Coordinates of C-alpha atoms and ligand atoms in Angstrom, one line a residue:
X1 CA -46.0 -34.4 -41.5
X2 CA -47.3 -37.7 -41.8
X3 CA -47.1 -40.0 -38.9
X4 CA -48.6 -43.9 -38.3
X5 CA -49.6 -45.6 -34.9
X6 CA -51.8 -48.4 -34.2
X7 CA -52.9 -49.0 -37.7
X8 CA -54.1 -45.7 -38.2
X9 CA -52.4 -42.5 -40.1
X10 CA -52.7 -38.5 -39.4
X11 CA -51.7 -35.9 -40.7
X12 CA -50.5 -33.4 -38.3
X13 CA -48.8 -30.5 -38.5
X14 CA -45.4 -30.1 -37.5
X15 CA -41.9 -30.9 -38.7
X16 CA -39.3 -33.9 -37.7
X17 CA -36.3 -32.5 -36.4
X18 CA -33.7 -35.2 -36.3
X19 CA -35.9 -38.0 -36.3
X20 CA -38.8 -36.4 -33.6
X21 CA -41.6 -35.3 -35.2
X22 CA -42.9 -31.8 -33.0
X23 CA -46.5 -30.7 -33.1
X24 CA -48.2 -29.4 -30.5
X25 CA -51.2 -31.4 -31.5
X26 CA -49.3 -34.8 -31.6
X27 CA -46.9 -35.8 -28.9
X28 CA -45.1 -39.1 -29.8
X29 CA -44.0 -39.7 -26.2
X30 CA -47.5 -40.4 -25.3
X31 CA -47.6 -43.5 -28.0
X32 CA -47.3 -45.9 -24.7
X33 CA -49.9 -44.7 -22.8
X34 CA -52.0 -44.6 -26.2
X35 CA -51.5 -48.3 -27.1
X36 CA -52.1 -48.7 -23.2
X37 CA -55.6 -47.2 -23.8
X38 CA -56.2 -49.1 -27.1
X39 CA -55.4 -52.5 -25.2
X40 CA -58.0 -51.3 -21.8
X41 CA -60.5 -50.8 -24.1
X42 CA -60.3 -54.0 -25.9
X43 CA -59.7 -56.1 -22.1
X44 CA -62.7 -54.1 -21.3
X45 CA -65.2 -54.5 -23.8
X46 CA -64.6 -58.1 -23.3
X47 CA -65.4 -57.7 -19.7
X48 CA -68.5 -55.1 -20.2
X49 CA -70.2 -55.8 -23.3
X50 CA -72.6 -53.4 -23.0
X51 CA -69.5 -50.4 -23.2
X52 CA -70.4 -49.1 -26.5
X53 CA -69.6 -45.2 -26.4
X54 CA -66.6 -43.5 -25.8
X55 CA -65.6 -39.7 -25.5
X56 CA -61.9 -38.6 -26.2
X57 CA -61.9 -35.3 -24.3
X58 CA -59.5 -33.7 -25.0
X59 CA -59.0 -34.9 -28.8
X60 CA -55.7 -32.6 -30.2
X61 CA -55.0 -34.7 -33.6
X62 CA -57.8 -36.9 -33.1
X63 CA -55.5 -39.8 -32.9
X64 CA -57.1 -41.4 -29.6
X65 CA -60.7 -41.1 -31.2
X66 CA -59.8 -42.7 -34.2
X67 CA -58.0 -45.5 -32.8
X68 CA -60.8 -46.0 -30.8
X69 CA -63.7 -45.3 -33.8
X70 CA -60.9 -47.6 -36.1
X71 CA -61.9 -50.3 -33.2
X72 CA -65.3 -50.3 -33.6
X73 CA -66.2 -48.0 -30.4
X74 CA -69.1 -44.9 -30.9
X75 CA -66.8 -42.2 -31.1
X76 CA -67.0 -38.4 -29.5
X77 CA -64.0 -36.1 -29.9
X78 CA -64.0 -32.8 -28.4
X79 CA -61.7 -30.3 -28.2
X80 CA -61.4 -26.1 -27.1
X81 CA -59.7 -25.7 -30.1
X82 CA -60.5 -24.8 -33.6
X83 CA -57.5 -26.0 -35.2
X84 CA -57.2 -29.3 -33.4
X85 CA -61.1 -29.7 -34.7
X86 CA -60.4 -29.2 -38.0
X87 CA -57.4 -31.3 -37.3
X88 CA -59.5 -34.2 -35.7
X89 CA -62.1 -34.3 -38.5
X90 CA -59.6 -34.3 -41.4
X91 CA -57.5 -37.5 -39.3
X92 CA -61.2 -39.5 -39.1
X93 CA -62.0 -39.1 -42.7
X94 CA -58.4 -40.3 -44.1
X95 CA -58.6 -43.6 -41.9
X96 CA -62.5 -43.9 -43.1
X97 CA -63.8 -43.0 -39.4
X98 CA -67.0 -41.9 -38.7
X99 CA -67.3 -40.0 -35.1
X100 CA -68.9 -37.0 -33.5
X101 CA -66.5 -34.3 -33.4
X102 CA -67.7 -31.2 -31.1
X103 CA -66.0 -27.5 -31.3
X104 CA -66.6 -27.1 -27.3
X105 CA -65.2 -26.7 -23.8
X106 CA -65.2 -30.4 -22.6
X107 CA -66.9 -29.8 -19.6
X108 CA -70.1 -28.2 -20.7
X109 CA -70.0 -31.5 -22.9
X110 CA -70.2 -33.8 -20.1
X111 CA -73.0 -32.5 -18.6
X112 CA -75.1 -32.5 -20.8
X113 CA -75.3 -36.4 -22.0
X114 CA -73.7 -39.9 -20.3
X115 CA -70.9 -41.6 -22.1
X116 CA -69.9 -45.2 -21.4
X117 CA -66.1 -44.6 -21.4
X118 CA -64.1 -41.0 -20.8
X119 CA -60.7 -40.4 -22.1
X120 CA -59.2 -37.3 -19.9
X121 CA -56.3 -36.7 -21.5
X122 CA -55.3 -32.8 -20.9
X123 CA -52.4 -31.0 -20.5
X124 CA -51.4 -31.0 -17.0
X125 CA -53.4 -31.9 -14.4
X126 CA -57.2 -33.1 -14.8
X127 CA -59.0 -32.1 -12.0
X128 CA -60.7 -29.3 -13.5
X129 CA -62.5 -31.7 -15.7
X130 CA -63.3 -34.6 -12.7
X131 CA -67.0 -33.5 -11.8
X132 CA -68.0 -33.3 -15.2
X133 CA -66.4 -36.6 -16.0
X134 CA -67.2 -38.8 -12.6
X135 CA -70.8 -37.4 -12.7
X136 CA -72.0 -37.9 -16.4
X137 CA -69.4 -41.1 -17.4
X138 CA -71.5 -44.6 -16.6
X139 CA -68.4 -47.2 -16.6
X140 CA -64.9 -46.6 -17.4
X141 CA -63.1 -42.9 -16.5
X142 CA -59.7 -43.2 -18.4
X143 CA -57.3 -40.4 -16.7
X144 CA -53.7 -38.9 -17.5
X145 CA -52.1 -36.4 -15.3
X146 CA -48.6 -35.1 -16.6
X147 CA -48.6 -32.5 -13.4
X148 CA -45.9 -34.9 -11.5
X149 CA -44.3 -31.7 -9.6
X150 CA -47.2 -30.9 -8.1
X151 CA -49.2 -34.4 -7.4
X152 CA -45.0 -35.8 -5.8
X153 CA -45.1 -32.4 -3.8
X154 CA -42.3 -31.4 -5.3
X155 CA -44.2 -28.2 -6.1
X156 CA -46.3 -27.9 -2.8
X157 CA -48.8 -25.6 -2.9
X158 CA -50.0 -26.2 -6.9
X159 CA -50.3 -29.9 -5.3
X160 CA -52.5 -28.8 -2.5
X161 CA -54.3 -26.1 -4.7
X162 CA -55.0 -29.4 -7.4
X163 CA -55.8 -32.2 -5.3
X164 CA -57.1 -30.6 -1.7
X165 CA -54.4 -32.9 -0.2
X166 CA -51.1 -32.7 1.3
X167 CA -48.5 -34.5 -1.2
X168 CA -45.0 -35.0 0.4
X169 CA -41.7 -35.3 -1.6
X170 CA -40.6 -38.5 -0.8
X171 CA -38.2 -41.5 -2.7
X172 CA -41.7 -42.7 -3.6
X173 CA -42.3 -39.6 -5.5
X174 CA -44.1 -41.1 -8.5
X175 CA -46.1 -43.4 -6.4
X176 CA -46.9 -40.4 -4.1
X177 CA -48.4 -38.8 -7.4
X178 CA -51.3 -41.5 -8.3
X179 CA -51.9 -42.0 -5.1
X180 CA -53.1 -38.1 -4.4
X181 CA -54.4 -38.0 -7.7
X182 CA -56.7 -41.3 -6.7
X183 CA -57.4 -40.1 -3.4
X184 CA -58.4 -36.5 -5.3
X185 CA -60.7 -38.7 -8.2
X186 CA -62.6 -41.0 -5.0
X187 CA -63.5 -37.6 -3.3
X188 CA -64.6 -35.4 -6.5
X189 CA -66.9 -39.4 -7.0
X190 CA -68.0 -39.6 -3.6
X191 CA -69.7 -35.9 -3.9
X192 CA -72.0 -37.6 -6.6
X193 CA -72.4 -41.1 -5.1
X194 CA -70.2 -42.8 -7.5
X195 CA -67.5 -44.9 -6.3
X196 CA -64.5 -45.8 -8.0
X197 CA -62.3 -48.8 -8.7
X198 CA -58.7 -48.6 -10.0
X199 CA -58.2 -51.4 -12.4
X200 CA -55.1 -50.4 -14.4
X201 CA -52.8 -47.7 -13.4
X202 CA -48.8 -47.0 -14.4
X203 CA -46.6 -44.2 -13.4
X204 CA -43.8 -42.8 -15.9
X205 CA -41.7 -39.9 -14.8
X206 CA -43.7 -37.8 -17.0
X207 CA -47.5 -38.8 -16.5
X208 CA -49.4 -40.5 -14.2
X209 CA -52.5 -43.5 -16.4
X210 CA -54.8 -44.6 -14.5
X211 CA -58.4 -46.2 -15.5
X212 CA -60.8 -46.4 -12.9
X213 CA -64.4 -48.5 -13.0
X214 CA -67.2 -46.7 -11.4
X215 CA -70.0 -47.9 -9.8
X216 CA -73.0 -44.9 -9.3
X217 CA -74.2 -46.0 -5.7
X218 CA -73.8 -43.9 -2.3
X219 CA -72.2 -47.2 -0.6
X220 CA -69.8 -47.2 -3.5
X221 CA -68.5 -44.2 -2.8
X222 CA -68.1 -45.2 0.5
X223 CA -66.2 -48.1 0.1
X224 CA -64.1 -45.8 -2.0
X225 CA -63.8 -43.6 0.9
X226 CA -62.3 -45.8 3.1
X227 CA -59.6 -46.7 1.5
X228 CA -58.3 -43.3 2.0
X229 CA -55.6 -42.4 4.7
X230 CA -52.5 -41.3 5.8
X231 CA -48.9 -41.6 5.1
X232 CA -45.7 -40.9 7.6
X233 CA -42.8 -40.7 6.7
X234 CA -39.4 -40.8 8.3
X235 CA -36.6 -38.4 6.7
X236 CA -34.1 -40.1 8.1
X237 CA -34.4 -44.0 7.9
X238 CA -37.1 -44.1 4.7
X239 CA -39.7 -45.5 7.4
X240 CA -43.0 -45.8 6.6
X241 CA -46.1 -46.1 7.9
X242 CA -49.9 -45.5 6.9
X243 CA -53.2 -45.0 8.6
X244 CA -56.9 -45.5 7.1
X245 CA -59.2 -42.7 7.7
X246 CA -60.2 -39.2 7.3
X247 CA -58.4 -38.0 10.5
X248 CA -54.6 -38.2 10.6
X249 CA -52.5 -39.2 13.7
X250 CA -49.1 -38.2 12.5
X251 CA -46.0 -39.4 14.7
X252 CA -44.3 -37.8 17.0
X253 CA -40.9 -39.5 16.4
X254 CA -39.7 -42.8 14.0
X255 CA -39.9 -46.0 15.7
X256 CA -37.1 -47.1 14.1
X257 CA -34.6 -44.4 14.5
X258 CA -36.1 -42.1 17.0
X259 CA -35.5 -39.1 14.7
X260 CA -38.2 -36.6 14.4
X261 CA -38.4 -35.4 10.9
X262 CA -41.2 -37.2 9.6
X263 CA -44.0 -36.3 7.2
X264 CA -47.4 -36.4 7.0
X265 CA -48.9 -37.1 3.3
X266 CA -53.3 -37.1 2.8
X267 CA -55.5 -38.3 2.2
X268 CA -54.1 -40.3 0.2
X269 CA -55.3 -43.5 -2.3
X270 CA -54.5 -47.0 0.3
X271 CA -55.9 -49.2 -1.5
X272 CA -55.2 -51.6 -4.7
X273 CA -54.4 -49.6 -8.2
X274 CA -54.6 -52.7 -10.0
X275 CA -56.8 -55.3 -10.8
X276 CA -54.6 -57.9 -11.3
X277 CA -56.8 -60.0 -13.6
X278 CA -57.6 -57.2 -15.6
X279 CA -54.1 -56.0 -16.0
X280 CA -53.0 -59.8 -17.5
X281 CA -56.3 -59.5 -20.1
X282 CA -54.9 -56.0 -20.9
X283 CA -51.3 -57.3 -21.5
X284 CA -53.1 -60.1 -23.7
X285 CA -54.6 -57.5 -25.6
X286 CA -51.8 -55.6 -26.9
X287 CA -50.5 -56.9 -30.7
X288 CA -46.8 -56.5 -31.6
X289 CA -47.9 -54.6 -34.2
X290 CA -47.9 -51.8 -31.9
X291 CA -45.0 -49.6 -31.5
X292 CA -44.5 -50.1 -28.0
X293 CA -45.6 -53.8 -28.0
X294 CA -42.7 -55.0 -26.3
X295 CA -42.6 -52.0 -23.6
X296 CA -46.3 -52.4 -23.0
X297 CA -46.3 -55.8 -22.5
X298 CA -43.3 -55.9 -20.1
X299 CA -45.0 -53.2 -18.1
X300 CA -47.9 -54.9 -17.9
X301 CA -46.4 -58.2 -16.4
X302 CA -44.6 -55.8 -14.0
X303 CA -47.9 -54.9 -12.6
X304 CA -49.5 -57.9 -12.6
X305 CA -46.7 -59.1 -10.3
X306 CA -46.5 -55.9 -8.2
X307 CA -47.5 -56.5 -4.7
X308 CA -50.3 -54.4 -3.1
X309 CA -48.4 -52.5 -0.7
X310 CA -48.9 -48.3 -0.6
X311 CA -45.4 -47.5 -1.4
X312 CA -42.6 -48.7 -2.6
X313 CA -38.5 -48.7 -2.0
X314 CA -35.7 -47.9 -3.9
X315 CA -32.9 -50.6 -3.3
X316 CA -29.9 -48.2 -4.2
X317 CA -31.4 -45.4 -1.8
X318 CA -31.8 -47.5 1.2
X319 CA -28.1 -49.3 0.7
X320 CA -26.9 -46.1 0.3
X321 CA -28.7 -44.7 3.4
X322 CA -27.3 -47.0 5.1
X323 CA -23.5 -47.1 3.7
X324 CA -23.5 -50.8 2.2
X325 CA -23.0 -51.5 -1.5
X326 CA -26.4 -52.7 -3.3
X327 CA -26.5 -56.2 -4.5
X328 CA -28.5 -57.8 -7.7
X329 CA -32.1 -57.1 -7.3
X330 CA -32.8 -60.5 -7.9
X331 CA -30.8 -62.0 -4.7
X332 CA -32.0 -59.1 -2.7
X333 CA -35.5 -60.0 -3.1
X334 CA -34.7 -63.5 -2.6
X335 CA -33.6 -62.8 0.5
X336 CA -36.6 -61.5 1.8
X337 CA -38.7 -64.0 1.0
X338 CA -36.5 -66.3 2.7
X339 CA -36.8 -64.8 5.8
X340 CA -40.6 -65.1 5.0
X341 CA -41.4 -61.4 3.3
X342 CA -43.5 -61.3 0.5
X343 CA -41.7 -58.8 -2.2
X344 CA -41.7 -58.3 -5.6
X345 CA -40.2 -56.0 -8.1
X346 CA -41.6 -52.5 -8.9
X347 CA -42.4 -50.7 -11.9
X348 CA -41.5 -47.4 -10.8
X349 CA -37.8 -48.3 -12.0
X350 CA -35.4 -51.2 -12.1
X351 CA -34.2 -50.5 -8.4
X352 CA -37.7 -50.1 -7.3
X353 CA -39.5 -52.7 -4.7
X354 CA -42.4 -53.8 -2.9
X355 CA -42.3 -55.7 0.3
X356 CA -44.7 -56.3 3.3
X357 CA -41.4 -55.8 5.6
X358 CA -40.2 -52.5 7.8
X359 CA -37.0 -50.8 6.7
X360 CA -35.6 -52.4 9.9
X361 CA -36.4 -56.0 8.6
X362 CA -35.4 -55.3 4.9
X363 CA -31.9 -54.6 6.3
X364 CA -32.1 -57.3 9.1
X365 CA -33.3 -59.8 6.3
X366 CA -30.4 -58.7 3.4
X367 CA -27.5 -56.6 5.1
X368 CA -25.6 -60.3 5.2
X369 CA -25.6 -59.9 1.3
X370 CA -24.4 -56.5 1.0
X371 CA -20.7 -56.7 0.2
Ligands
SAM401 C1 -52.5 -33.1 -24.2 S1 -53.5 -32.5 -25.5 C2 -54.4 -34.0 -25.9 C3 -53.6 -35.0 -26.6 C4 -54.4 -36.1 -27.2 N1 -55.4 -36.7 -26.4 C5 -53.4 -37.2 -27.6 O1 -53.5 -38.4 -27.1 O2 -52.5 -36.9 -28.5 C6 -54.7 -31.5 -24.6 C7 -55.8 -31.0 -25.5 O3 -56.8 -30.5 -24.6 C8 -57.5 -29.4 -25.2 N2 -58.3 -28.7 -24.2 C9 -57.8 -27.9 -23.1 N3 -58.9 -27.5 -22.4 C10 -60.0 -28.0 -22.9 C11 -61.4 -28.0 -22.6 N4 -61.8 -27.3 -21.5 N5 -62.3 -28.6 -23.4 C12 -61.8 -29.4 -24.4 N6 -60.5 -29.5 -24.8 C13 -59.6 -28.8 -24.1 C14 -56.4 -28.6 -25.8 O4 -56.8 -27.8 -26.8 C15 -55.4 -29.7 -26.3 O5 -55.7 -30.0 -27.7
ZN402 ZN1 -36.6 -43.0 11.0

């Protein structure tokens, strides 16, 4: 079947059933996360001049390599598999691409030449490839991770097997999930004195994005480092607290409630996973004649807005925690900045939030409201 996206066309085999097209080489879910990547590369370039090559990993159909070649960028695709190969090579000669296209196991790849800009995009989650990548890419280390179950700690031990931390299952789950895979990324850098920067990062309930800028120096990697830490968790009340360092300190009981199931998640990502500046030249960046244009762009603002807090709060799951009817977003959130809160809306869903206040102040601050 014949499919179009940014511009470009493929060919890729497959049928559509009702509408979907199906190929295991194509996935037209991912088109948001693609455009994404398009748009970063653009904001980029326009930051970095000197970005110039760029290696799509883990190429399938091609369709990320010649977006990317279609955009002017020196072009690797790579892939373990013949058929996607094939595949890749056939999609960057219809669109009039040129790019290196290498039959090979990724890894091996990366070690043995620098690229400017990686593009991990596997299937599941991407530590295996993180050495290869953090210690042979010079600037930009794009990274998807579809492995939710496991990075949320919904599916414990693949979570601690994957990342070498402890993820908890929490009403944060998606946030939970970049911020192990983060923590995991800084901690695979820091073993080759690279430190790493988050500058653009979104969570869907299928995949984890995030970009991170790299910097190859030991006090990098230290910086990066400390913004690791701990999370704890109260069970009960949706408390939170968090900790920086390599050395937890978990709590004994809540401080607000006095219960005593709490959870420890870490090490953990603490610190910003955006660059706010970057994030606005990305949203610029995106044309509406992409597919997702609209989506993308709204995202994007979303983020840019998004306060820099560790976790966020779901409105409808704290009301209903603690028995009161939720109100319009919009007035709750008002009323925490009156009572002098900084808080801002969430992209992790259109109940999610961000605020600088306890769980006892957000209810002190908007319980008046909840009728
Ligand atoms: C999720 S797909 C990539 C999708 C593609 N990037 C896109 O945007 O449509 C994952 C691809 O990784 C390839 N792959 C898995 N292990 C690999 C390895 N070690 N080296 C290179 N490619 C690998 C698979 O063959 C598969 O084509
Ligand atoms: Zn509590």
């Amino acid at each position: 079947m014949r499919v179009t996206e940014g511009g470009v066309e493929l060919e890729v085999p497959g049928e559509q059933t009702e509408g979907v097209e199906e190929s295991v080489f194509y996935n037209p879910r991912q088109e948001l996360n693609r455009d994404l990547t398009i748009a970063t590369l653009r904001a980029y370039r326009e930051r970095e001049d000197r970005a110039e090559t760029y290696l799509d990993a883990m190429t399938a159909s091609g369709v990320r390599g010649v977006r990317a070649a279609a955009d002017g960028w020196d072009v690797t695709c790579c892939d373990v598999n013949e058929e996607a190969v094939d595949l890749a090579r056939t999609n960057l000669e219809r669109n009039d691409c040129e790019a290196r296209v290498e039959h090979r196991n990724v890894n091996a790849l990366m070690h043995e030449g620098v690229f400017d800009v990686i593009d991990l995009d596997p299937y599941g989650t991407p530590m295996p490839f993180a050495d290869a990548a953090i210690g042979n890419c010079r600037d930009l280390l794009c990274v998807t991770a579809t492995d939710t179950a496991p990075m949320c700690g919904a599916h414990f031990n693949s979570g601690v097997r994957s990342y070498a931390a402890v993820p908890q299952n929490t009403d944060y789950h998606t946030e939970m999930g970049i911020r192990i895979l983060i923590s995991a990324l800084a901690r695979s850098g820091a073993r080759f004195d690279v430190g790493i920067e988050p500058i653009f990062t979104h969570a869907t309930s299928h995949y984890v994005r995030t970009y991170l800028e790299l910097e190859h120096k030991p006090t990098a990697a230290d910086a990066a480092i400390g913004e690791l830490g701990y999370i704890y968790h109260c069970e009960d009340c949706l408390h939170r607290e968090t900790d920086v360092g390599m050395i937890a300190n978990p709590l004994e009981t809540c401080p607000y409630c006095d219960g005593s199931r709490l959870l420890t998640a870490g090490p953990v990502w603490l610190g910003p996973i955006q660059d706010t500046e970057f994030v606005t030249a990305v949203r610029d960046e995106i044309p509406y004649t992409f597919e997702t244009a609209p989506e993308a762009r709204e995202l994007c603002d979303t983020l840019a807005a998004e306060l820099e807090e560790p976790t966020h709060y779901d409105q409808h799951k704290l009301c209903k925690n603690w028995g009161l009817p939720a109100n319009a977003m919009d007035e709750f959130l008002a009323d925490l900045q009156a009572s002098g809160f900084d808080a801002s809306r969430a992209h992790y869903g259109g109940t999610t939030f961000k605020t600088d206040a306890s769980v006892g102040e957000i209810r002190a601050a908007t319980e008046d409201n909840l009728v």
